[in-house]
Coordinates of C-alpha atoms (C1' of nucleotides) in Angstrom, one line a residue:
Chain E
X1 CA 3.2 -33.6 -1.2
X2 CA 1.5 -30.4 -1.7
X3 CA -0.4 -28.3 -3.6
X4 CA -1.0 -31.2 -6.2
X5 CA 2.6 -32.0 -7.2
X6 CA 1.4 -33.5 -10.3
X7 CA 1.0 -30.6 -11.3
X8 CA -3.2 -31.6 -11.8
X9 CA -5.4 -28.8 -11.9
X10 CA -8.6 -29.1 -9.5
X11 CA -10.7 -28.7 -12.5
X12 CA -9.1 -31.6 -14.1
X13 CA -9.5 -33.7 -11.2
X14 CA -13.1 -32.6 -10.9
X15 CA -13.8 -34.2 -14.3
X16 CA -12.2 -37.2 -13.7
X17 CA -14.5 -37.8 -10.6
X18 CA -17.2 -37.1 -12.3
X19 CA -16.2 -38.9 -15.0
X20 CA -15.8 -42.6 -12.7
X21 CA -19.7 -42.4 -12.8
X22 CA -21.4 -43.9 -15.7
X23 CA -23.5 -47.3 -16.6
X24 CA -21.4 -49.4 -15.4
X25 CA -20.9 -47.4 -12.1
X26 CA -23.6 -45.3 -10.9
X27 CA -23.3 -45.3 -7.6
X28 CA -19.7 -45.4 -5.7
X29 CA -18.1 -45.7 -2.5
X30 CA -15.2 -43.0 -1.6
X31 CA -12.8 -45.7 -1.4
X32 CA -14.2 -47.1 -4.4
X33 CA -13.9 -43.7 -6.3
X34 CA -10.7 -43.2 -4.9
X35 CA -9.0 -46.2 -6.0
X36 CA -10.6 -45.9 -9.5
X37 CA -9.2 -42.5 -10.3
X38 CA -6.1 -43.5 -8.4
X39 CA -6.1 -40.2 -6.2
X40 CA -5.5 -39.9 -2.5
X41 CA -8.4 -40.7 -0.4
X42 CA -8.2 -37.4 1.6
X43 CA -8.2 -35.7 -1.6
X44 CA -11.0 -37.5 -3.0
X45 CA -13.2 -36.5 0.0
X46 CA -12.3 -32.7 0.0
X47 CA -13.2 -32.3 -3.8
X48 CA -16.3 -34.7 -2.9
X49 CA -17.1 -32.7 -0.2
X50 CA -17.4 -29.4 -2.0
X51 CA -19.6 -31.4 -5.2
X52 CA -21.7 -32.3 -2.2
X53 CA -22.4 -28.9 -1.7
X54 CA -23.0 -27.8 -5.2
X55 CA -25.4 -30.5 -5.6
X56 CA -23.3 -32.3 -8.5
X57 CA -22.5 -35.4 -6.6
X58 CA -25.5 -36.4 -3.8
X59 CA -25.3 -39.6 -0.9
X60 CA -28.0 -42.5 -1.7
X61 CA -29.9 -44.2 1.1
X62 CA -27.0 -46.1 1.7
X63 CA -24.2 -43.4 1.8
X64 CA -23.3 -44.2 -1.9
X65 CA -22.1 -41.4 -3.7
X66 CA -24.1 -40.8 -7.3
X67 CA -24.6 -37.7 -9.5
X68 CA -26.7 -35.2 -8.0
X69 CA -30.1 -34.1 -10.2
X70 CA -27.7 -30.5 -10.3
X71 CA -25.0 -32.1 -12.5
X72 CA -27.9 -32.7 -15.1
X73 CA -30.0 -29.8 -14.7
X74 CA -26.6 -27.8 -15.3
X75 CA -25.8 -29.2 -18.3
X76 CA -29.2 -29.5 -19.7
X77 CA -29.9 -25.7 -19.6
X78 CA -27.3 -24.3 -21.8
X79 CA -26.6 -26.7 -23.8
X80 CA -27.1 -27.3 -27.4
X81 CA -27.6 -30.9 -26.9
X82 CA -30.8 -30.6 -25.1
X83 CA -32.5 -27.7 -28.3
X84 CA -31.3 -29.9 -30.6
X85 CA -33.0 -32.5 -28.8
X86 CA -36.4 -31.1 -28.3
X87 CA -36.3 -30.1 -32.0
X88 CA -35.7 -33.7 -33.3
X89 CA -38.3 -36.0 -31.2
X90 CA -40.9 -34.7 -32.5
X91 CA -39.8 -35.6 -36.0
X92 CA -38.2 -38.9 -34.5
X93 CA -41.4 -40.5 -33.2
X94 CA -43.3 -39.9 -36.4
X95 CA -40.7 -42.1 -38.1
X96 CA -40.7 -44.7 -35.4
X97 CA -44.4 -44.4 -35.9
X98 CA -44.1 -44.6 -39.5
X99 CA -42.3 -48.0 -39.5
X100 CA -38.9 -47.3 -38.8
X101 CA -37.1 -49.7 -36.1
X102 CA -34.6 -47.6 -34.9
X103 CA -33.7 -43.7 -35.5
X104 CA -30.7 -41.9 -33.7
X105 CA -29.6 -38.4 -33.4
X106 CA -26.3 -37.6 -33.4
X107 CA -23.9 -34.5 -33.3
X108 CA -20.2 -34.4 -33.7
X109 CA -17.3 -34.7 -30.8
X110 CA -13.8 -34.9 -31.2
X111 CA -13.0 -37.8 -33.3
X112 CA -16.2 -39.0 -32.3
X113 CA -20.0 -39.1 -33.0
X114 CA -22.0 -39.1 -29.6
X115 CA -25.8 -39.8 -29.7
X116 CA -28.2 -37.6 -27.9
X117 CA -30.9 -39.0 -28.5
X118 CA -32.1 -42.6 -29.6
X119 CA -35.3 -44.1 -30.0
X120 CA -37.0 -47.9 -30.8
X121 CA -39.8 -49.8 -31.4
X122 CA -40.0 -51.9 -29.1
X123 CA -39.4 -55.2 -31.5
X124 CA -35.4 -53.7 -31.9
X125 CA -33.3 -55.3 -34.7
X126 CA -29.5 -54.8 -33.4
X127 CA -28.5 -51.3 -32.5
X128 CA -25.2 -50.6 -30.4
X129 CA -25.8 -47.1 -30.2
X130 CA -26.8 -45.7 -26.6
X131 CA -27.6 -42.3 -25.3
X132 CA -24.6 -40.8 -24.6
X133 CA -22.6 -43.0 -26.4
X134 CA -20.2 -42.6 -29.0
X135 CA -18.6 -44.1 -31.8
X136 CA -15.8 -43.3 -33.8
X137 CA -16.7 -41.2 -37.3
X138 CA -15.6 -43.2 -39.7
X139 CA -16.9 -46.1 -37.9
X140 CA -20.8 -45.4 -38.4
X141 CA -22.7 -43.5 -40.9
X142 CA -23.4 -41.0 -39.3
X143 CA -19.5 -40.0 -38.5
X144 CA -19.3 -40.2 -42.4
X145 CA -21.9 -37.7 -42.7
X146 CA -20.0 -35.6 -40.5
X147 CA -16.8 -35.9 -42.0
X148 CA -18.4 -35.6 -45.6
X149 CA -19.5 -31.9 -44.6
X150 CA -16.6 -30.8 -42.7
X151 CA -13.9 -28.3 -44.0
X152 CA -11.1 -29.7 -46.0
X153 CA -8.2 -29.7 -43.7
X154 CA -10.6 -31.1 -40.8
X155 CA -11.1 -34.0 -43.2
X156 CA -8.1 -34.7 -44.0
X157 CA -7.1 -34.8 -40.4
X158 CA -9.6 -37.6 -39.8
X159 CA -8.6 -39.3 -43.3
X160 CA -4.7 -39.1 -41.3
X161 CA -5.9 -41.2 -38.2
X162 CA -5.2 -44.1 -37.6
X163 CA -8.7 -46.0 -38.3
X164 CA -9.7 -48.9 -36.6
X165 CA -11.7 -51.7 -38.0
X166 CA -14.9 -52.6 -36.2
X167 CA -15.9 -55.2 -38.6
X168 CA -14.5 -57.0 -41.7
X169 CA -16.4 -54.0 -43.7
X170 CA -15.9 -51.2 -41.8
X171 CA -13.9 -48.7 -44.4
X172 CA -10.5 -48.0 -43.5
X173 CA -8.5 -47.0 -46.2
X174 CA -8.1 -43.3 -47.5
X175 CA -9.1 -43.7 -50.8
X176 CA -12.3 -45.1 -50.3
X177 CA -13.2 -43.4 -48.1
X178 CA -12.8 -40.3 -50.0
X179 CA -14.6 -41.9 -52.9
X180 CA -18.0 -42.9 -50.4
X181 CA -17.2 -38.9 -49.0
X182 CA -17.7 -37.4 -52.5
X183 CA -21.1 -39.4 -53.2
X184 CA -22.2 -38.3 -49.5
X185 CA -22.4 -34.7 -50.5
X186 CA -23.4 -35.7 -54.1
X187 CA -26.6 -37.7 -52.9
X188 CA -27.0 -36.2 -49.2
X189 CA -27.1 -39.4 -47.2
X190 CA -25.1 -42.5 -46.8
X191 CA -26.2 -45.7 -46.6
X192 CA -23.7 -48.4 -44.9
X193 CA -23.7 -52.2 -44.1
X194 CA -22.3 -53.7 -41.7
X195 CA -19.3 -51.2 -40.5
X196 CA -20.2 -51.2 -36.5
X197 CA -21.9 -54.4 -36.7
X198 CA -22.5 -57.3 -39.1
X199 CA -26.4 -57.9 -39.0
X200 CA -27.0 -54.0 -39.3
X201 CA -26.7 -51.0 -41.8
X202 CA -27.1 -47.5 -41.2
X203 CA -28.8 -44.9 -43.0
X204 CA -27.6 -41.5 -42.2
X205 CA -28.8 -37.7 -43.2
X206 CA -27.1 -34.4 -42.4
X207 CA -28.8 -31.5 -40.3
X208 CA -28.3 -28.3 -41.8
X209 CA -28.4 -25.2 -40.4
X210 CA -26.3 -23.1 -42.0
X211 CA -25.9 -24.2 -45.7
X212 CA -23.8 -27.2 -45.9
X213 CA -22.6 -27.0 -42.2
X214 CA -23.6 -30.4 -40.6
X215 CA -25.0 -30.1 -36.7
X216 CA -26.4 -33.0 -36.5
X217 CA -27.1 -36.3 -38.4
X218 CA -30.5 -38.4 -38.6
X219 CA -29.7 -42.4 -38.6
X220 CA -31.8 -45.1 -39.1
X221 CA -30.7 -48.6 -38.0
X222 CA -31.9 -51.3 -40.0
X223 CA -31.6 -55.4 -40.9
X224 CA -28.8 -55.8 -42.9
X225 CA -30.4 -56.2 -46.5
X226 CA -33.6 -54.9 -45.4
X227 CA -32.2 -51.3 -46.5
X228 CA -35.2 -50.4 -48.6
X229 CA -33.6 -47.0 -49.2
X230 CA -36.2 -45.6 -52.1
X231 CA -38.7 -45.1 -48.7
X232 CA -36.5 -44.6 -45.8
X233 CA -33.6 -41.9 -47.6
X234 CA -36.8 -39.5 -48.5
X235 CA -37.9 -39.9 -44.8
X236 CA -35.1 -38.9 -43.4
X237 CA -34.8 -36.3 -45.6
X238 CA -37.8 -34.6 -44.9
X239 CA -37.7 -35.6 -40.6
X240 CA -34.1 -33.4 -41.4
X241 CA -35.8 -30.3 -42.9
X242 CA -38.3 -30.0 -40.5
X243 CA -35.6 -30.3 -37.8
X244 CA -33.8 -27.7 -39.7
X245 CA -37.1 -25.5 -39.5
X246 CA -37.6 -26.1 -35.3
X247 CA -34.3 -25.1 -34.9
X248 CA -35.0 -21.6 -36.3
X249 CA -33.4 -21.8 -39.9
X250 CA -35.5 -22.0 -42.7
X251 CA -34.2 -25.0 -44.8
X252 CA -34.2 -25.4 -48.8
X253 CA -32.8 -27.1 -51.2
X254 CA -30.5 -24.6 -52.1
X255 CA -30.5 -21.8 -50.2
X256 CA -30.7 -21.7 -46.3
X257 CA -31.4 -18.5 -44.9
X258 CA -32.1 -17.4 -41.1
X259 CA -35.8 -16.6 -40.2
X260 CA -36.3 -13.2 -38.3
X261 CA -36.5 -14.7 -35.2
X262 CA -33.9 -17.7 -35.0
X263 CA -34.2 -20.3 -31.8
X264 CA -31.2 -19.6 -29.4
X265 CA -29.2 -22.5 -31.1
Chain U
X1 CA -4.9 -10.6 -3.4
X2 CA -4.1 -14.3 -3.5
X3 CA -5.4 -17.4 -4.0
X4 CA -9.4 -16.5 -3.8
X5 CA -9.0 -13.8 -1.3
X6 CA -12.3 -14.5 -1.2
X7 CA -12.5 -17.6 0.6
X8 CA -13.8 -19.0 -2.2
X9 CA -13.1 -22.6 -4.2
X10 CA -12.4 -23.6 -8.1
X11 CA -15.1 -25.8 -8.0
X12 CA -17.8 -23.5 -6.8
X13 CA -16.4 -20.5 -9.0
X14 CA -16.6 -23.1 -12.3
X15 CA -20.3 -23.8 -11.0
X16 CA -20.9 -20.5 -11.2
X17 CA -19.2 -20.0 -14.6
X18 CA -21.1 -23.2 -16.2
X19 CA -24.8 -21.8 -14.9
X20 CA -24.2 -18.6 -15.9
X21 CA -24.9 -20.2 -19.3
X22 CA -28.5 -20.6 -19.7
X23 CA -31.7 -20.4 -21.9
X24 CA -31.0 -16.2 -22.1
X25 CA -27.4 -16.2 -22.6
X26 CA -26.4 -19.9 -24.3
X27 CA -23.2 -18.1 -25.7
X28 CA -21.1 -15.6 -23.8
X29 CA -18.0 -13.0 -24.1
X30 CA -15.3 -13.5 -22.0
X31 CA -15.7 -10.0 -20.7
X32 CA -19.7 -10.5 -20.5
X33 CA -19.1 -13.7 -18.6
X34 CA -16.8 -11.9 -15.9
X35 CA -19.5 -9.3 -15.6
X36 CA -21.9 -11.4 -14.8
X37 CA -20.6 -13.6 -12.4
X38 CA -18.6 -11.0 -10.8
X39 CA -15.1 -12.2 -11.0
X40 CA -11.5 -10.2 -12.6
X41 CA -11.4 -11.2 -16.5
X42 CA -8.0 -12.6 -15.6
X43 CA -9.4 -15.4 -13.2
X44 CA -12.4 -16.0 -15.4
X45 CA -9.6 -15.9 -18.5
X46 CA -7.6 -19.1 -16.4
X47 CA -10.7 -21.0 -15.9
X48 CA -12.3 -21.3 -18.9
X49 CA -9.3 -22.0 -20.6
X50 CA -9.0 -25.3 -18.5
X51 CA -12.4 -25.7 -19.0
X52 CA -11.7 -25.5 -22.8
X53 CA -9.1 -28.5 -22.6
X54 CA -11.3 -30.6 -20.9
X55 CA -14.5 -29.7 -23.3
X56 CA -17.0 -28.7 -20.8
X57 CA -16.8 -25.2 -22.8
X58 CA -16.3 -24.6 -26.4
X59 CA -15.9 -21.3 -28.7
X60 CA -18.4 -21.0 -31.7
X61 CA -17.5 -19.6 -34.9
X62 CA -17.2 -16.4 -33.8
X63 CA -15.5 -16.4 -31.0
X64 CA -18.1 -16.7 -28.3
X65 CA -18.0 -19.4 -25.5
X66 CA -20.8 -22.5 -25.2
X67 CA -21.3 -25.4 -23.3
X68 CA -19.9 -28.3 -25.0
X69 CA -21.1 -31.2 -25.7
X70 CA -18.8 -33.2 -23.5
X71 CA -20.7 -31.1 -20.2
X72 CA -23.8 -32.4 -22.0
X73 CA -22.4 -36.3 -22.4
X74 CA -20.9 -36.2 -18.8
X75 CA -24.1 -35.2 -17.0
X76 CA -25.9 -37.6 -19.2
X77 CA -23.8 -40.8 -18.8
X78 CA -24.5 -41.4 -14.9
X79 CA -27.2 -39.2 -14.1
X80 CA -30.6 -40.8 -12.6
X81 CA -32.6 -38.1 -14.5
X82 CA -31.4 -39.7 -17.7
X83 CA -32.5 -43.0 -16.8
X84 CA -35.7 -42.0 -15.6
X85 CA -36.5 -40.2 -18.9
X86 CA -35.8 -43.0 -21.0
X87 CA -37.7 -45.1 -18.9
X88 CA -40.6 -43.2 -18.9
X89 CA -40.2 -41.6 -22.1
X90 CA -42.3 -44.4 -24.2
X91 CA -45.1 -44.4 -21.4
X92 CA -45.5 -40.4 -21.5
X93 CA -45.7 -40.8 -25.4
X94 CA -48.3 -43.2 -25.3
X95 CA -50.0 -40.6 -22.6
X96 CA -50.1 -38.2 -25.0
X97 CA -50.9 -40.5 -28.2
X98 CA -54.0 -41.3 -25.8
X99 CA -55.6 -37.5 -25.7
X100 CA -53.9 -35.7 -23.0
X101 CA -52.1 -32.9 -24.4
X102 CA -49.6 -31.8 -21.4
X103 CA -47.4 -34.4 -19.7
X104 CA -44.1 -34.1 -17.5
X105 CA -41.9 -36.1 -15.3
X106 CA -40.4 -34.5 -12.5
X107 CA -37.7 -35.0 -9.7
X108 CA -37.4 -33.5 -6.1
X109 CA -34.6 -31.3 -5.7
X110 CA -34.8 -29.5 -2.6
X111 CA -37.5 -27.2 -2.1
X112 CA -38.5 -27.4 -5.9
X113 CA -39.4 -30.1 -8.6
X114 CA -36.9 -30.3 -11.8
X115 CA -38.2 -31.3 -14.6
X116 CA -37.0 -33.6 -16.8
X117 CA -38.8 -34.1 -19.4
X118 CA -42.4 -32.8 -20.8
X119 CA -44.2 -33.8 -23.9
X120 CA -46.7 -31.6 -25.6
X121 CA -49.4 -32.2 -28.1
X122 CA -49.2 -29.3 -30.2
X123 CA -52.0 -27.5 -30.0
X124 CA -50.9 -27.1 -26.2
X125 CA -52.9 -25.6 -23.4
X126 CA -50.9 -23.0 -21.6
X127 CA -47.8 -24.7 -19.3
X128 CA -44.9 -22.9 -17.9
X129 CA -42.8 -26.0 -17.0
X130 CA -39.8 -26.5 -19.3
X131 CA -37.1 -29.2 -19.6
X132 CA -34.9 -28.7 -16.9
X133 CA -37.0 -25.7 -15.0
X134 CA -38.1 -25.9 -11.7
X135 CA -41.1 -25.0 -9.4
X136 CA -41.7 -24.7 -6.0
X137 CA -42.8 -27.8 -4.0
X138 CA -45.8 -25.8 -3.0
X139 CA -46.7 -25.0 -6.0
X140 CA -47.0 -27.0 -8.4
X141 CA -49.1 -30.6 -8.4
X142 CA -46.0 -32.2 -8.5
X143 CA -44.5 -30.9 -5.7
X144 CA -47.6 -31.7 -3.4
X145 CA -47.2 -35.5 -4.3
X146 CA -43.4 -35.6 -3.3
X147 CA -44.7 -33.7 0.0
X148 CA -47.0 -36.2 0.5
X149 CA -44.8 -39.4 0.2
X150 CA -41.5 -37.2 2.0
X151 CA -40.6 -38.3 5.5
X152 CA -42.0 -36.7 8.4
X153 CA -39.7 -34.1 8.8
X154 CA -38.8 -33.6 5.5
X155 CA -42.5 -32.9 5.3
X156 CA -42.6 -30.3 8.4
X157 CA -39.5 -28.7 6.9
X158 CA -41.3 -28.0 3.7
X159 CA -44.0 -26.6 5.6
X160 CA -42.5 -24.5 7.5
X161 CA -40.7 -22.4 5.1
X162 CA -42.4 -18.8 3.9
X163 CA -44.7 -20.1 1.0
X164 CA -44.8 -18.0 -1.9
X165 CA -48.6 -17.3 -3.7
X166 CA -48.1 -17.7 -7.1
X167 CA -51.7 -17.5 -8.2
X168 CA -54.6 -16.2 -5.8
X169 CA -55.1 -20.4 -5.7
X170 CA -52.0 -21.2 -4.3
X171 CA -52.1 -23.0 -0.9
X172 CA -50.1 -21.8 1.4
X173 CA -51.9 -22.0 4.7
X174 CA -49.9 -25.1 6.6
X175 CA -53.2 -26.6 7.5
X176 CA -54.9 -26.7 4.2
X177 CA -51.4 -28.2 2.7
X178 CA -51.0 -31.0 5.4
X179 CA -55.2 -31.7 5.0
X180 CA -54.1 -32.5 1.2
X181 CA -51.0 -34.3 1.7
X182 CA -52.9 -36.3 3.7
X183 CA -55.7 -36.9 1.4
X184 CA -52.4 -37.4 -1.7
X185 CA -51.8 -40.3 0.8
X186 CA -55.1 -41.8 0.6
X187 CA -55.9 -41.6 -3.0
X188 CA -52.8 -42.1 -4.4
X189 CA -52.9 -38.7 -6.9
X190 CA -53.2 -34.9 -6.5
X191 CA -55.7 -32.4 -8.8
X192 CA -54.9 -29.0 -7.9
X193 CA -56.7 -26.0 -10.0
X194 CA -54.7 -22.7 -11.1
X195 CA -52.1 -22.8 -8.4
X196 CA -49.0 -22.2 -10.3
X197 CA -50.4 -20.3 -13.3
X198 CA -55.1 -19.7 -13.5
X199 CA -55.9 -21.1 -16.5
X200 CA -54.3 -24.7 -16.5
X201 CA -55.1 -27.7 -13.5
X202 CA -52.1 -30.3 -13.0
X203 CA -52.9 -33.8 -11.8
X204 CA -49.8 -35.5 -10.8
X205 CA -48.9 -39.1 -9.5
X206 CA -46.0 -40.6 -8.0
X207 CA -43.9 -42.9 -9.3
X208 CA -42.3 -45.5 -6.6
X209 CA -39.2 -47.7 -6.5
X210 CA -39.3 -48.7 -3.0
X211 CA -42.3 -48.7 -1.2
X212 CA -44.3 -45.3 -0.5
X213 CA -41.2 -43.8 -1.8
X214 CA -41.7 -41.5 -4.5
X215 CA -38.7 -40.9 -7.3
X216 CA -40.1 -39.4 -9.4
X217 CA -43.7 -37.7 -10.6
X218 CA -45.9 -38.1 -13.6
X219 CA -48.2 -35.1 -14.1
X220 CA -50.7 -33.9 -16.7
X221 CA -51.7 -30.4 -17.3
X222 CA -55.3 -30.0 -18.8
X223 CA -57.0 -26.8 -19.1
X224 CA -58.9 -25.8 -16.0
X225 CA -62.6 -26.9 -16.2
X226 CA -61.6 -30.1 -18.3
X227 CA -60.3 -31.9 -15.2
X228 CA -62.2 -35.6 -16.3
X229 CA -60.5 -37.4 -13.2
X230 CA -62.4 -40.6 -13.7
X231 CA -60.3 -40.8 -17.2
X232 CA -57.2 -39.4 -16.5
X233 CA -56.3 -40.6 -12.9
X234 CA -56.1 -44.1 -14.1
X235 CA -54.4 -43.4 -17.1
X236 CA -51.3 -41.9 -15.1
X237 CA -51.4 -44.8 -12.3
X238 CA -51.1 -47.5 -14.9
X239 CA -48.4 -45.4 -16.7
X240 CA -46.8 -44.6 -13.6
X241 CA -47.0 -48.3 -13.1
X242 CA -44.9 -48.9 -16.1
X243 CA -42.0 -46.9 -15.5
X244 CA -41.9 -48.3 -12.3
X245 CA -41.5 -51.8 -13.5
X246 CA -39.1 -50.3 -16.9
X247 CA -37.0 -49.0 -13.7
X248 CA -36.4 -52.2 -12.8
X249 CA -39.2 -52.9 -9.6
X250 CA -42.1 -54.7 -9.2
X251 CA -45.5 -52.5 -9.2
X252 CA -48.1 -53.1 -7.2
X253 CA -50.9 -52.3 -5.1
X254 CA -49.9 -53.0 -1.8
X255 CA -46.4 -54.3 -1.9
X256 CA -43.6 -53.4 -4.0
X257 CA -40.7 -55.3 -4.1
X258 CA -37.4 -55.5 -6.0
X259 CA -36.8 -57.7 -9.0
X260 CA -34.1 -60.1 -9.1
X261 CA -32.3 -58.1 -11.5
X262 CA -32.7 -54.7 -10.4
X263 CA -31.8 -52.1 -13.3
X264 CA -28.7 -49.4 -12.4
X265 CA -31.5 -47.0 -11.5
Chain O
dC1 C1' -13.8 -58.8 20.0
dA2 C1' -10.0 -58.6 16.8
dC3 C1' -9.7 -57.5 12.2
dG4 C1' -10.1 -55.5 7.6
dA5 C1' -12.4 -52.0 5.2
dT6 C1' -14.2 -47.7 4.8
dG7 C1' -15.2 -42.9 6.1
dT8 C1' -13.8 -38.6 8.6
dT9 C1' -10.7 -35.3 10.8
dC10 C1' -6.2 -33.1 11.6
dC11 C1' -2.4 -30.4 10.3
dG12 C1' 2.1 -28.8 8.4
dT13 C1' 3.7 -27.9 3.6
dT14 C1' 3.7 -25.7 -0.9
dC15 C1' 2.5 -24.7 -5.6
dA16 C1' -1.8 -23.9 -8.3
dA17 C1' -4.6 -20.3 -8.2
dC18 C1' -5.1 -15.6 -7.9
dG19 C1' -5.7 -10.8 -10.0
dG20 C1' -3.5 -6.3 -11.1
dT21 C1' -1.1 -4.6 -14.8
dA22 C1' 0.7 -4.6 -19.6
dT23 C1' 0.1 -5.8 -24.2
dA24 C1' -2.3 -7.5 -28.5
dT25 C1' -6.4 -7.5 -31.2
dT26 C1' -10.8 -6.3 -32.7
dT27 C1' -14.7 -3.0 -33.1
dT28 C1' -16.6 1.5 -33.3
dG29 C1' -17.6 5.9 -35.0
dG30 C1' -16.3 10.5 -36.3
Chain J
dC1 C1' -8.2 6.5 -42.2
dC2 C1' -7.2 6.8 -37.5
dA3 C1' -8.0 7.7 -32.5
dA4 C1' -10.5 5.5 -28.9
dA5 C1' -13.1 2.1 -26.6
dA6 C1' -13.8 -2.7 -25.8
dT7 C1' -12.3 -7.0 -25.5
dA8 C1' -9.0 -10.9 -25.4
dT9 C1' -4.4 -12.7 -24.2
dA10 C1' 0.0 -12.8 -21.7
dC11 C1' 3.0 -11.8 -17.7
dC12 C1' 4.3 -12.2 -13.0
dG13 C1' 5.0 -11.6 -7.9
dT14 C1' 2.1 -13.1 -3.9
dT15 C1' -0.2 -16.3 -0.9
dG16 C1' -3.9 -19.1 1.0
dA17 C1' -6.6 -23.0 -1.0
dA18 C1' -5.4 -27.3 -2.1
dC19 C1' -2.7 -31.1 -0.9
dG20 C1' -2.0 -35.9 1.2
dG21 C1' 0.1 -38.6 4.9
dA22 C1' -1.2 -40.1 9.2
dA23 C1' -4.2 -40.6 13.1
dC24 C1' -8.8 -41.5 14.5
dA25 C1' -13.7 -43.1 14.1
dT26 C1' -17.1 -46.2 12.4
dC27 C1' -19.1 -50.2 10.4
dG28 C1' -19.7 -54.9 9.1
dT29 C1' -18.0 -59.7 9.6
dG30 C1' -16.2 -64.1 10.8

DNA sequence: CACGATGTTCCGTTCAACGGTATATTTTGG
DNA sequence: CCAAAATATACCGTTGAACGGAACATCGTG
């Protein structure tokens, strides 16, 4: 009973407060918050305290706690989340406006893809994918895309896991996985049925900025059989480059050099 | 020499270690990053190696420390400036798919607005907002409509603070500022002419949840002289309208009540 | 108005956090 | 090629910020 005699850093404790907030949880009482992260409630209230101050965690109306407009701004500022997102909307409307349902943007996390950005017509065939989401990589196209470009030994660590099956066709073994890996950088998109869910298939480009070094991926989300991939894969392909070219790289289809005056990404 | 001879927390010092990374500097030197924030490498060393763990930073290729993506995700997840953007998002498209070439959505976050997002046409009329920048309450349309709708002494407190001129048109006298809040009140939308920077108007409208209580603000930035009120005021009630009832309320003229299945917002 | 639930304050204890110094590593430029 | 400057990492004795149990305050509810 002292100085944390779990041996928990403050930082780490930080996180996991801010953490308890999300959808399901926006707004939380102290006791709430306390009992959910299973930390004292005198501790929970010094640590909420001080986010008070910094603006990261705020009171509602009704003495709620919630994340303070601070926490976002924060983050949004330097990070490469937010560029990469201004870069792609631009590029992600015109599809929507083009006839595409559903387009995502995506970057990779961990063992994870997490969306940034996500957009829909308003008719919206089946899409799990939120903002801020995630799903793991070799359980959506666009984690495939990802592992398809990354360095050997990084692949074969994600080949190693463990791999979870989402669906009856989500791909789980090695081998075949290596297999649809090998046509991924052979074609430069992916195209898969039914992995996260059974009515939909995602069709997933790479994001280039340096050549063959994957930042991002472009997903569309389609009926399952309604893949008409002849129209959408050269879509993508081209919403990709232009991405490419907003971010400050110049891209090709061979070579992909760095203008004179590159974006701060 | 102790623990923070300073008086001073973790939690503030990793504040000021995350905002240090920004639009100039989105990638930073250890050294660099002690510099500028003032602290002995060896504490700075400590702290963002536990940020490291927990992925709020990250190292790039060559070394130099980012914001990572998980900072990006955990501000995203429970924040209400995410919410509000994808609610308002398709109505600020339509805005601009409609003529206007300069729209934003912005927050109140003490004495200035935050903006959270802002959608260009490209040709683009000069605007200094940006995606998670802020301006003065006083100066910027915006900020006069969250005046306006702000509680009494919320009000007086804004208006009793030194106002800073940021254009020859910037109101600053308390008088002239409470004749227009008052005037906001009445007509329901702001058009101020050159006060933030002389070539570009802003005409800004609140959005409400509860009652006369604005959350948020839509505003258009035209080129000064091209102000067609009669046009665009509507326009931006009936959006504002919108995002209103995508939050999850029920819009209206007089009364404005909650839905029976009021979104998280 | 007693009762459960939640929020706030108090205070003695102690280890996580601190930062100066020493050592590795990389970069520079002569 | 090799000093020298700059930066990153590791070490370690010191100590006050952080800790959490308990007491107190406040609110809603039956």
């Amino acid at each position: 009973m002292a100085n944390s005699p779990s041996g928990e850093s403050v930082i780490h404790r930080v996180v996991r407060i801010l953490s308890a907030f999300g959808e399901q949880s926006p707004a939380l009482g102290l006791r709430e918050l306390s009992r959910l992260i299973d930390l004292p409630v005198s501790t929970v209230y010094r640590l909420v305290s001080e986010l008070e101050i910094e603006g990261l965690l705020v009171r509602d109306a009704s003495g709620q706690l919630r994340h303070g407009h601070r926490l976002w701004e924060l983050a949004s500022r330097g990070s490469r989340a937010s560029s990469l997102r201004e870069a792609a909307l631009p590029s992600m409307e015109d599809l929507i406006n083009h006839g595409l349902n559903h387009v995502s943007l995506g970057v990779l996390e961990g063992n994870d893809v997490l969306y940034i950005e996500r957009l829909a017509a308003d008719d919206a065939t089946v899409n799990i994918t939120k903002i801020a989401g995630r799903l793991p990589v070799h359980g959506c196209s666009a984690g495939l895309v990802f592992m398809a470009y990354a360095q050997d030994a990084v692949q074969e660590m994600f080949l190693s896991r463990r791999l979870e099956k989402l669906t009856e066709d989500t791909v789980t073994e090695p081998e075949r996985l290596r297999a649809i890996l090998a046509e991924i950088r052979g074609r430069g998109y992916v195209s898969m049925q039914g992995i996260i869910v059974p009515e939909s298939s995602g069709i997933s480009v790479p994001i280039f900025t340096e050549k063959n070094h994957a930042v991002a991926t472009l997903s569309a989300i389609v009926p399952r059989g309604a893949e008409s991939l002849n129209l959408i894969v050269p879509h993508l392909k081209i919403a990709s480059s232009a991405i490419t070219r907003r971010l400050g790289y110049e891209p090709s289809g061979r070579e992909i050099q760095r203008r004179s005056t590159p974006a701060t990404f």
